[in-house]
CSV table of C-alpha atoms and ligand atoms in Angstrom, one decimal:
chain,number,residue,atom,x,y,z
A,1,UNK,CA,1.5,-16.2,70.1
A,2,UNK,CA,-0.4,-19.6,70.9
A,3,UNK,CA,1.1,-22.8,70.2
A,4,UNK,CA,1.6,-23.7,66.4
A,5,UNK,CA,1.5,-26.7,64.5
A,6,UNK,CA,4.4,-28.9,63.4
A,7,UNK,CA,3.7,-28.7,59.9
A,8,UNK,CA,4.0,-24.9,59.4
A,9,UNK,CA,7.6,-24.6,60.9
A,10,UNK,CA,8.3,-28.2,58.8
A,11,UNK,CA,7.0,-26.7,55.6
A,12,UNK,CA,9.1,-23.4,56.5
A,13,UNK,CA,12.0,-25.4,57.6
A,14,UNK,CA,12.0,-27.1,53.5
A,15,UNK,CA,11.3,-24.0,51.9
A,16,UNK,CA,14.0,-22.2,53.8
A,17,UNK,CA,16.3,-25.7,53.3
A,18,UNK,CA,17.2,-25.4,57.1
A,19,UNK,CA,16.3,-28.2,59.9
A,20,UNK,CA,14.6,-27.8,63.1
A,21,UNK,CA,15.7,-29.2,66.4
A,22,UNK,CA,13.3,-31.0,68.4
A,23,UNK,CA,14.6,-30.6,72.2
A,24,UNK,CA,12.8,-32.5,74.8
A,25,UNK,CA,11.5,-31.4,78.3
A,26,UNK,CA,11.1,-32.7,81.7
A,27,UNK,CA,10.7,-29.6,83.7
A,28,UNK,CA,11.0,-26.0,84.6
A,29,UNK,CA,14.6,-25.0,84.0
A,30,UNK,CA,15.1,-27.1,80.5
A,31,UNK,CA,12.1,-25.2,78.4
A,32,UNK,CA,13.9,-21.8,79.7
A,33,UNK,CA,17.1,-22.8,78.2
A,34,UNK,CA,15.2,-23.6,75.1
A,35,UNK,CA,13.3,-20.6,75.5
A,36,UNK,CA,16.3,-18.5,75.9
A,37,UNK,CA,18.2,-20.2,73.0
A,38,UNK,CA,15.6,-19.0,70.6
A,39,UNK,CA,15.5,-15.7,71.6
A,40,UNK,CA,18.8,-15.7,71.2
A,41,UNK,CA,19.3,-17.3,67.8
A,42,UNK,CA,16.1,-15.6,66.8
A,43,UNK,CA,14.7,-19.7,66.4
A,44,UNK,CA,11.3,-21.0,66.0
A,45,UNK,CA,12.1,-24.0,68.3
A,46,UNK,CA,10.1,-27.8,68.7
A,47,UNK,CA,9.8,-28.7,72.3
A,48,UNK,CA,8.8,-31.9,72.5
A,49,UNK,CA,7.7,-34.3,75.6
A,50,UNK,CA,7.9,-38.0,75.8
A,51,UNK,CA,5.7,-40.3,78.3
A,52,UNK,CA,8.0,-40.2,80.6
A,53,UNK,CA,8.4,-36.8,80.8
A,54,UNK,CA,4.4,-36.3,80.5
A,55,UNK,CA,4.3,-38.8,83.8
A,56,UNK,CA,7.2,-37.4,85.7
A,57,UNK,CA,5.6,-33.6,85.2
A,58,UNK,CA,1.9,-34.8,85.9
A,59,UNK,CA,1.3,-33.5,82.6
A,60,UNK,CA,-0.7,-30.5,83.9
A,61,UNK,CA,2.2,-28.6,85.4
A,62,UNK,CA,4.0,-29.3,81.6
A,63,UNK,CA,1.4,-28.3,79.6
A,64,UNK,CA,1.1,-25.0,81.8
A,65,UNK,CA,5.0,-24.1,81.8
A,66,UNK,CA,4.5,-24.4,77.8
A,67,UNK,CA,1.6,-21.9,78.4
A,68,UNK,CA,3.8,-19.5,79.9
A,69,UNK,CA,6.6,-19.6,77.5
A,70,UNK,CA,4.4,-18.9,75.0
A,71,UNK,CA,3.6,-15.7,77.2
A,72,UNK,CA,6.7,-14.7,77.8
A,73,UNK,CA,8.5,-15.7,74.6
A,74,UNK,CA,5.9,-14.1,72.0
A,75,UNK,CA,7.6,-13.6,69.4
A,76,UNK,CA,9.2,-17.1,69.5
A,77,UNK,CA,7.1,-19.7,66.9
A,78,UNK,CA,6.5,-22.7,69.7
A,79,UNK,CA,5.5,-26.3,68.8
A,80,UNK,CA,4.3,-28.8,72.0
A,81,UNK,CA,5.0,-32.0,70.6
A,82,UNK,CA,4.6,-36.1,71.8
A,83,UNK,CA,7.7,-37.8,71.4
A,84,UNK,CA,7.5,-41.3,70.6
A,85,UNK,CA,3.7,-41.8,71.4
A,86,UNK,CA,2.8,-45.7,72.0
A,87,UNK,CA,-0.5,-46.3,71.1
A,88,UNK,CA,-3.4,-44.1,69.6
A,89,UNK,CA,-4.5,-43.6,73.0
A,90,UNK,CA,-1.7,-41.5,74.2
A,91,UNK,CA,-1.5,-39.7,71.4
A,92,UNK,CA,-5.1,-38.8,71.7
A,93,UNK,CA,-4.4,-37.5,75.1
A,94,UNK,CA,-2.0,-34.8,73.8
A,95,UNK,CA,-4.1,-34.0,71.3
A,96,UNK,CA,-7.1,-33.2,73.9
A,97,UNK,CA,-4.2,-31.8,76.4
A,98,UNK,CA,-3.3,-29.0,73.7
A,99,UNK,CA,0.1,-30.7,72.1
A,100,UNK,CA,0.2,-29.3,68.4
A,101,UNK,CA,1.8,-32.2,67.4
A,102,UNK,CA,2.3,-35.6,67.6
A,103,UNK,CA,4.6,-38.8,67.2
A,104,UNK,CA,2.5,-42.3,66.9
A,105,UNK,CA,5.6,-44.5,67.1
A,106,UNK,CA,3.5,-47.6,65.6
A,107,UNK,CA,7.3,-49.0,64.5
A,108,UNK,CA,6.6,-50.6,68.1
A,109,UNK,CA,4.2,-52.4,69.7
A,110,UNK,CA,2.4,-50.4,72.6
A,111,UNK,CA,4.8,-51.6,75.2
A,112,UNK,CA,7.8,-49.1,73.8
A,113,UNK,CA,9.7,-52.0,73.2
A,114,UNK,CA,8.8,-54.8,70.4
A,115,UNK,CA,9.2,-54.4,67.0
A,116,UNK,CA,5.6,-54.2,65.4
A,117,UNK,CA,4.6,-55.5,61.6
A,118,UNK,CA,3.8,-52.9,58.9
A,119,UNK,CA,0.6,-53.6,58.6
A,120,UNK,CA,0.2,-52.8,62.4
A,121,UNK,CA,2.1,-49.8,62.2
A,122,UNK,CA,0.0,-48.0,59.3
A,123,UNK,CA,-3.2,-49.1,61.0
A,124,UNK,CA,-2.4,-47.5,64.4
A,125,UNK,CA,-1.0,-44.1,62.6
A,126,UNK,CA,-3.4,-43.4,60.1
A,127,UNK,CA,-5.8,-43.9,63.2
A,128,UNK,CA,-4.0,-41.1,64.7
A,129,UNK,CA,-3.3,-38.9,61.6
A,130,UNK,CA,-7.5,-38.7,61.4
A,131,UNK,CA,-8.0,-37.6,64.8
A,132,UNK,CA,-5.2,-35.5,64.7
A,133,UNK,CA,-5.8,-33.6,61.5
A,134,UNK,CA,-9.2,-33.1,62.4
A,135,UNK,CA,-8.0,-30.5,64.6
A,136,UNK,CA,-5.2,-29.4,62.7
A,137,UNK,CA,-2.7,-31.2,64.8
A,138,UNK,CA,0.6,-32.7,62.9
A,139,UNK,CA,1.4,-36.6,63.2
A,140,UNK,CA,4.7,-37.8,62.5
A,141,UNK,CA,5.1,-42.0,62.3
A,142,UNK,CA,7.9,-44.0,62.4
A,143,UNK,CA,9.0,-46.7,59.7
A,144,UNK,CA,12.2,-48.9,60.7
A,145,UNK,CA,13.1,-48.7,64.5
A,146,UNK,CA,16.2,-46.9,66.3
A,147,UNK,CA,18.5,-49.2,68.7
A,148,UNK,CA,19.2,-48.6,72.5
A,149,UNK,CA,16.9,-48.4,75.4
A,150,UNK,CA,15.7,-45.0,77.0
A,151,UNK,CA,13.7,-45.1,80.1
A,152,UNK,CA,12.0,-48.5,79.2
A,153,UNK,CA,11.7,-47.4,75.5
A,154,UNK,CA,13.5,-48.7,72.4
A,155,UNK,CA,13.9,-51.8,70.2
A,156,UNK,CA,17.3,-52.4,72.2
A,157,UNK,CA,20.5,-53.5,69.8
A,158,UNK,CA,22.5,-51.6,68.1
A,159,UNK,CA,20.8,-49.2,65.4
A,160,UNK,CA,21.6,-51.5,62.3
A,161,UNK,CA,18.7,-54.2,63.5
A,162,UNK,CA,15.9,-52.6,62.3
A,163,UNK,CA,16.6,-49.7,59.3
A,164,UNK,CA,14.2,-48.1,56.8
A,165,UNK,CA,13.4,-49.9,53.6
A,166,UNK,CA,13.2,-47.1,51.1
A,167,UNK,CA,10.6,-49.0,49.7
A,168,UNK,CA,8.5,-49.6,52.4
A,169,UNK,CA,8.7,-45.6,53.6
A,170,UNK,CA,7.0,-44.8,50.1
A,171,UNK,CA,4.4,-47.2,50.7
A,172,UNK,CA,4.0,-45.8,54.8
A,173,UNK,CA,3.9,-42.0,53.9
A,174,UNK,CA,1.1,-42.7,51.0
A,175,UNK,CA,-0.8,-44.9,53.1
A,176,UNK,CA,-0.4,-42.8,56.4
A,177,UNK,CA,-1.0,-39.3,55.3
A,178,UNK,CA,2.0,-38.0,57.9
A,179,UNK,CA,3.1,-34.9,58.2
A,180,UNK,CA,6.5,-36.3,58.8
A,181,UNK,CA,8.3,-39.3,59.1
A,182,UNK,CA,11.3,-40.6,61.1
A,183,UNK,CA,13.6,-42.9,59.9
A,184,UNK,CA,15.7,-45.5,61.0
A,185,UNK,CA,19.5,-44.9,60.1
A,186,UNK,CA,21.9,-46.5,62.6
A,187,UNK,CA,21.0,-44.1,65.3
A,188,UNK,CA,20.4,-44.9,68.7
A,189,UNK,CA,18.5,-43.1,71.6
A,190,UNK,CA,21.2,-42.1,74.9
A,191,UNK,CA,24.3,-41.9,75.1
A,192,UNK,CA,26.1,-45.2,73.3
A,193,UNK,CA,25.5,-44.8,70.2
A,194,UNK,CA,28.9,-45.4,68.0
A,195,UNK,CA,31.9,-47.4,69.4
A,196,UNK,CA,34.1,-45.7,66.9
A,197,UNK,CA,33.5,-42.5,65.3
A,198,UNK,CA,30.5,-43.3,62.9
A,199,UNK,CA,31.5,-44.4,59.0
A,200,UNK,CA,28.9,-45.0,56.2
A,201,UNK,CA,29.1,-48.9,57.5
A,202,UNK,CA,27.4,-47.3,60.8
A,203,UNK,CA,25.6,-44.3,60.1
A,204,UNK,CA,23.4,-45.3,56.6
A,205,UNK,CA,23.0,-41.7,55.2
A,206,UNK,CA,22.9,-43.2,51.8
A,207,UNK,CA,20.0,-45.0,52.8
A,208,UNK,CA,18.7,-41.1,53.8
A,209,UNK,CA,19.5,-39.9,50.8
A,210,UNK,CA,17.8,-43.0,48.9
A,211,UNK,CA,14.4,-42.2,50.8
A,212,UNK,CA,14.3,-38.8,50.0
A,213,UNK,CA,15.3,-39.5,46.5
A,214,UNK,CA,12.0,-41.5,47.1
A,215,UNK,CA,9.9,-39.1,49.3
A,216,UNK,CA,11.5,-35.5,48.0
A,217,UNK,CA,8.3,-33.8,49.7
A,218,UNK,CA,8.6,-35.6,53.0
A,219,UNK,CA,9.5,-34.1,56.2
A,220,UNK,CA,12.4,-36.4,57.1
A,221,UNK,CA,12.9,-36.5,61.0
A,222,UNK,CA,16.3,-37.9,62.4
A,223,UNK,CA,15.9,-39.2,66.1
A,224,UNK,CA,18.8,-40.3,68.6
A,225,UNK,CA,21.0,-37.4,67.0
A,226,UNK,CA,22.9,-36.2,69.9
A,227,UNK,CA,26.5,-35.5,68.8
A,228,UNK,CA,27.9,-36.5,72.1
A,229,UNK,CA,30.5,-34.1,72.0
A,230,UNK,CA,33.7,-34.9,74.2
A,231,UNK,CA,33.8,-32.0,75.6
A,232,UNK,CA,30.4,-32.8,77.7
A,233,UNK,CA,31.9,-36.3,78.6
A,234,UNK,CA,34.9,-34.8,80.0
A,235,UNK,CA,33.1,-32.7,81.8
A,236,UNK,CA,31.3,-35.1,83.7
A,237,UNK,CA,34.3,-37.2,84.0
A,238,UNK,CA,36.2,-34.2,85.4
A,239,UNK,CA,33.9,-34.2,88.3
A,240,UNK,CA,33.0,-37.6,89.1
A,241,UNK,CA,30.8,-39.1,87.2
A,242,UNK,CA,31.6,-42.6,85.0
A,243,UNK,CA,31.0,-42.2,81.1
A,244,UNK,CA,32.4,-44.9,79.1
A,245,UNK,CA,34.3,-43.6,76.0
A,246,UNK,CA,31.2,-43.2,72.8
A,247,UNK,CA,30.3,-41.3,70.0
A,248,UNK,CA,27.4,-39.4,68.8
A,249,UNK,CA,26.2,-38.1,65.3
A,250,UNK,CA,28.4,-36.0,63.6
A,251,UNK,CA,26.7,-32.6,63.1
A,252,UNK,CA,28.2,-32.7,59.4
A,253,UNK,CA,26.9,-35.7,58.9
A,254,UNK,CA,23.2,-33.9,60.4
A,255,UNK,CA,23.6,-31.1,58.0
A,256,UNK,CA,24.1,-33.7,55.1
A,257,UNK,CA,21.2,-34.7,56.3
A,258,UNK,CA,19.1,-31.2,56.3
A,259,UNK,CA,20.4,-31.2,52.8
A,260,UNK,CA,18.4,-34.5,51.9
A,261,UNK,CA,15.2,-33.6,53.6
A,262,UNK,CA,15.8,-33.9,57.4
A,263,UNK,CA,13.4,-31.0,58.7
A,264,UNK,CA,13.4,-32.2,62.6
A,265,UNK,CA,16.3,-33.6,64.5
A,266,UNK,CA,15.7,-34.8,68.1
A,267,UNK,CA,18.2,-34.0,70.7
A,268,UNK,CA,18.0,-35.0,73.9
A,269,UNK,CA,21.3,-36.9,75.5
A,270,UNK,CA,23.4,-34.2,74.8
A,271,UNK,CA,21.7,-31.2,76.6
A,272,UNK,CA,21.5,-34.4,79.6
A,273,UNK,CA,25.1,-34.0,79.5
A,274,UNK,CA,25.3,-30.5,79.5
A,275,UNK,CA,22.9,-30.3,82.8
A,276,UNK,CA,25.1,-33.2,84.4
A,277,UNK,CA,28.4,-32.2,84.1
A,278,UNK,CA,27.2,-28.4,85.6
A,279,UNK,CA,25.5,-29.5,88.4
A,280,UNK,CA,28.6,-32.1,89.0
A,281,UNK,CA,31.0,-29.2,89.1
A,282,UNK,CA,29.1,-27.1,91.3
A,283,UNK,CA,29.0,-30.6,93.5
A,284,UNK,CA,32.5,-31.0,93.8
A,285,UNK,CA,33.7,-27.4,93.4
A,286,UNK,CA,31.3,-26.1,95.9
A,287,UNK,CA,30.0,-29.0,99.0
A,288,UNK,CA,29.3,-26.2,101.2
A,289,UNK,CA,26.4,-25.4,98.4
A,290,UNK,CA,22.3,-26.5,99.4
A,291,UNK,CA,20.6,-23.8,97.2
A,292,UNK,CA,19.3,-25.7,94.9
A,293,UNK,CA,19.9,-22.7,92.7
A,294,UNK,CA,23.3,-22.7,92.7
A,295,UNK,CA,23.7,-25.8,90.2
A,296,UNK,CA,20.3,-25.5,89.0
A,297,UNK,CA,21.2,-21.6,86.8
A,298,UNK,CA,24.5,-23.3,85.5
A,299,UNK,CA,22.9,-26.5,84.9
A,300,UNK,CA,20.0,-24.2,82.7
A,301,UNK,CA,22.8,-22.1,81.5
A,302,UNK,CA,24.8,-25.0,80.1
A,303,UNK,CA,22.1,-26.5,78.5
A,304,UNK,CA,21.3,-23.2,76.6
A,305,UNK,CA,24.4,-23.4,75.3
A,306,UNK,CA,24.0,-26.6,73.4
A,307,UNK,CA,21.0,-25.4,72.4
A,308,UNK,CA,21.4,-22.1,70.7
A,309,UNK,CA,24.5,-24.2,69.4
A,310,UNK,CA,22.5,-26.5,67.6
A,311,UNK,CA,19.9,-24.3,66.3
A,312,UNK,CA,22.6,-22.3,64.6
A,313,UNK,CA,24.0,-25.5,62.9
A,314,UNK,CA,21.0,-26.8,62.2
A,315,UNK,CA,20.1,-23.9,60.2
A,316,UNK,CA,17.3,-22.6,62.1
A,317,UNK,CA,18.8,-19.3,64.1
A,318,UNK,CA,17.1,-16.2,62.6
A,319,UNK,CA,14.0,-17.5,61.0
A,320,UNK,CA,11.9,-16.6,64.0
A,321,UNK,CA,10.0,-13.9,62.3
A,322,UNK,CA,10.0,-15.3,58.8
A,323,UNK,CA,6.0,-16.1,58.7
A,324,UNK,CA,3.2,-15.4,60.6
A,325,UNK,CA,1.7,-18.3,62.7
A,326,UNK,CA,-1.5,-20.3,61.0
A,327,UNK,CA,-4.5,-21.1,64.0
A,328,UNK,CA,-5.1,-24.8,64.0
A,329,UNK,CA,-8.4,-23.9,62.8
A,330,UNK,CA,-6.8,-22.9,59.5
A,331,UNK,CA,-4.9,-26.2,59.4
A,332,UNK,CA,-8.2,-28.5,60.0
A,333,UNK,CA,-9.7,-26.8,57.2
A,334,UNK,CA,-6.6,-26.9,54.2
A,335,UNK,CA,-6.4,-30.7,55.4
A,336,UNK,CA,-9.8,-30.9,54.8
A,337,UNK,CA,-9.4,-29.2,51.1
A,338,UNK,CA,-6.4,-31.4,51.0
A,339,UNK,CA,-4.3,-27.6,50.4
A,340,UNK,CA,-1.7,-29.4,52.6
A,341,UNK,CA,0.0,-31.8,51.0
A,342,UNK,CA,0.6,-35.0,52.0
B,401,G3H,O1,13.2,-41.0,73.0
B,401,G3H,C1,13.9,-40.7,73.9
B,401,G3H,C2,14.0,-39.4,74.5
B,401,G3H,O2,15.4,-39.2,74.8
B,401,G3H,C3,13.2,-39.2,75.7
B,401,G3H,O3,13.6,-40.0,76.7
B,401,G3H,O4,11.7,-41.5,77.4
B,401,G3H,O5,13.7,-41.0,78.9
B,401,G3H,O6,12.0,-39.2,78.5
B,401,G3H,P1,12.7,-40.5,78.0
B,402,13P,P1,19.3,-38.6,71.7
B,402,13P,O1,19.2,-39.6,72.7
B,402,13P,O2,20.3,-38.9,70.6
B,402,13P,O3,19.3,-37.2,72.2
B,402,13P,O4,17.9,-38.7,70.8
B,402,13P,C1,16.7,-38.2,71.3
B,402,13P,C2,15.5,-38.6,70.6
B,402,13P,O5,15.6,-39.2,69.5
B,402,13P,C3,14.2,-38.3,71.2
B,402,13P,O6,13.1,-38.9,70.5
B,403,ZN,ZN1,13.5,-40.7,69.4
């Protein structure tokens, strides 16, 4: 089946009350352990790609691997989506490159790294959600920012800085039009997230639950929600490498969340991990090794672990089949009769 949009598996995802993880790509071997994962689990699965990922893969030879794992995987409901888009510009590029969805992170200024005012922020999305709907592409925006630094993006800090106001999110959805909307909780992109195991003092799921109290239609999205388990640290530790001791997102506290309208939860640090610590043991076990395949299959192999993993706790596994998929066509025309809400 071709690509889909975000909002169909979203507005399965709430009537089913499950979540959707969002697992992002930089080449070959990561959308086959996705790819596998969902067959697997029987999961419609998000694959998302940030700038850096479009940059490092030339975009082309991304958008063409997503091609053929919609060729091989048919039976498998696919989203392409833009992480963290900077600017209306980029995400206009995806949309003309074929992504089926998009992120206009507007919570930032276009350089991925300054907090941006309100005012800014609805201006550049709702920019976006018009072009976008238009051809029945789904937007999600950002209100609040997340802490930490990834590849040159982030509001740096810790994740407390810069957290939703309930308030504000009400005003951002209505004056938006997003399909869905990520929220700023205490989370942070990579791997430091928590020096402690996370408490309600560090992880604000009452402020969640207070936006969807607010928002009970909204397609909540949770970003930086890697659970950096142990497991994956010691791993890497095992064979060399230098974690420093951290914590991730609890998956309860994630499934708390799916309970209180989290529909999409990003994931990318811990199937880094996973990769890592397999292609560090084949390193150390094996230096005789060159093949690049010979710590590239258990570097895939490991990451599809995480994945099918997570799809099972997040609810997903097993509603592959559920619904059949809606052309974009379809979706420019119900937002045009305003049949999806927003
Ligand atoms: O938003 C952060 C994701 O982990 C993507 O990271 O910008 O290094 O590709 P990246
Ligand atoms: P992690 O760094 O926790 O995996 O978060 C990824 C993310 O939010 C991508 O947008
Ligand atoms: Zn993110």
């Amino acid at each position: 089946m071709p690509l889909v949009s975000m909002r169909q598996l979203l507005d399965e995802a709430a009537k089913g009350g499950y979540g959707v993880g969002a697992f992002n790509v930089n080449n070959m071997e990561q959308i086959q352990s996705i790819m596998e994962a969902a067959r697997e689990t029987q999961s419609p699965v998000i694959i998302q790609a940030s700038r850096g990922a479009r940059a490092y893969s030339q975009d082309r030879f991304l958008y063409h691997l997503m091609l053929a794992a919609t060729e091989l995987y048919p039976e498998i409901p696919t989203v392409l989506h833009l992480d963290h888009g900077n600017s209306p510009e980029t995400c206009q590029s995806a949309i003309d490159m074929g992504f089926t969805s998009v992120m206009m992170d507007g919570s930032l200024m276009p350089d991925g790294k300054t907090p941006s005012s309100f005012e800014y922020n609805v201006e550049a999305t709702r920019k976006v959600v018009e072009a976008a709907h238009a051809k029945g592409v789904t937007v999600e925006g950002e209100i609040g920012c997340l802490g930490g630094i990834e590849d040159g993006h982030g509001a740096g800090g810790d994740g407390l800085s810069h957290l939703t106001d309930p308030d504000q999110a009400v005003e951002f959805v209505k004056a938006t039009g997003v399909d869905a909307l990520a929220i700023a909780i205490g989370t942070s992109h990579g791997a430091y997230k928590f020096t402690s195991k996370p408490t309600g003092e560090t992880l604000k799921m009452e402020t969640l639950i207070a936006i969807h109290k607010r928002l009970p239609t909204t397609h909540l999205v949770m970003h930086g929600s890697s659970s950096v388990p142990k497991e994956l640290q010691d791993i890497i530790n095992q064979f060399g490498g230098k974690l420093k001791p951290t914590w991730g997102v609890p998956v309860e506290e994630i499934q708390l969340g799916i309970r209180n309208g989290v529909r999409k939860i990003n994931v990318d640090t811990d199937n880094r991990l996973a990769i890592t610590g397999a292609i560090r043991k084949v390193f150390m076990e094996k230096p005789e090794e060159f093949d690049p395949r010979s710590y590239m299959k258990p570097a895939r192999e490991a990451m599809k672990k995480v994945v099918a993993q997570r799809m099972t706790q997040f609810g997903q596994a097993g509603h592959a089949k559920d619904y059949a998929p809606i052309p974009l066509t379809e979706m420019v025309k119900r937002y045009q009769s305003e049949t999806v809400a927003v």
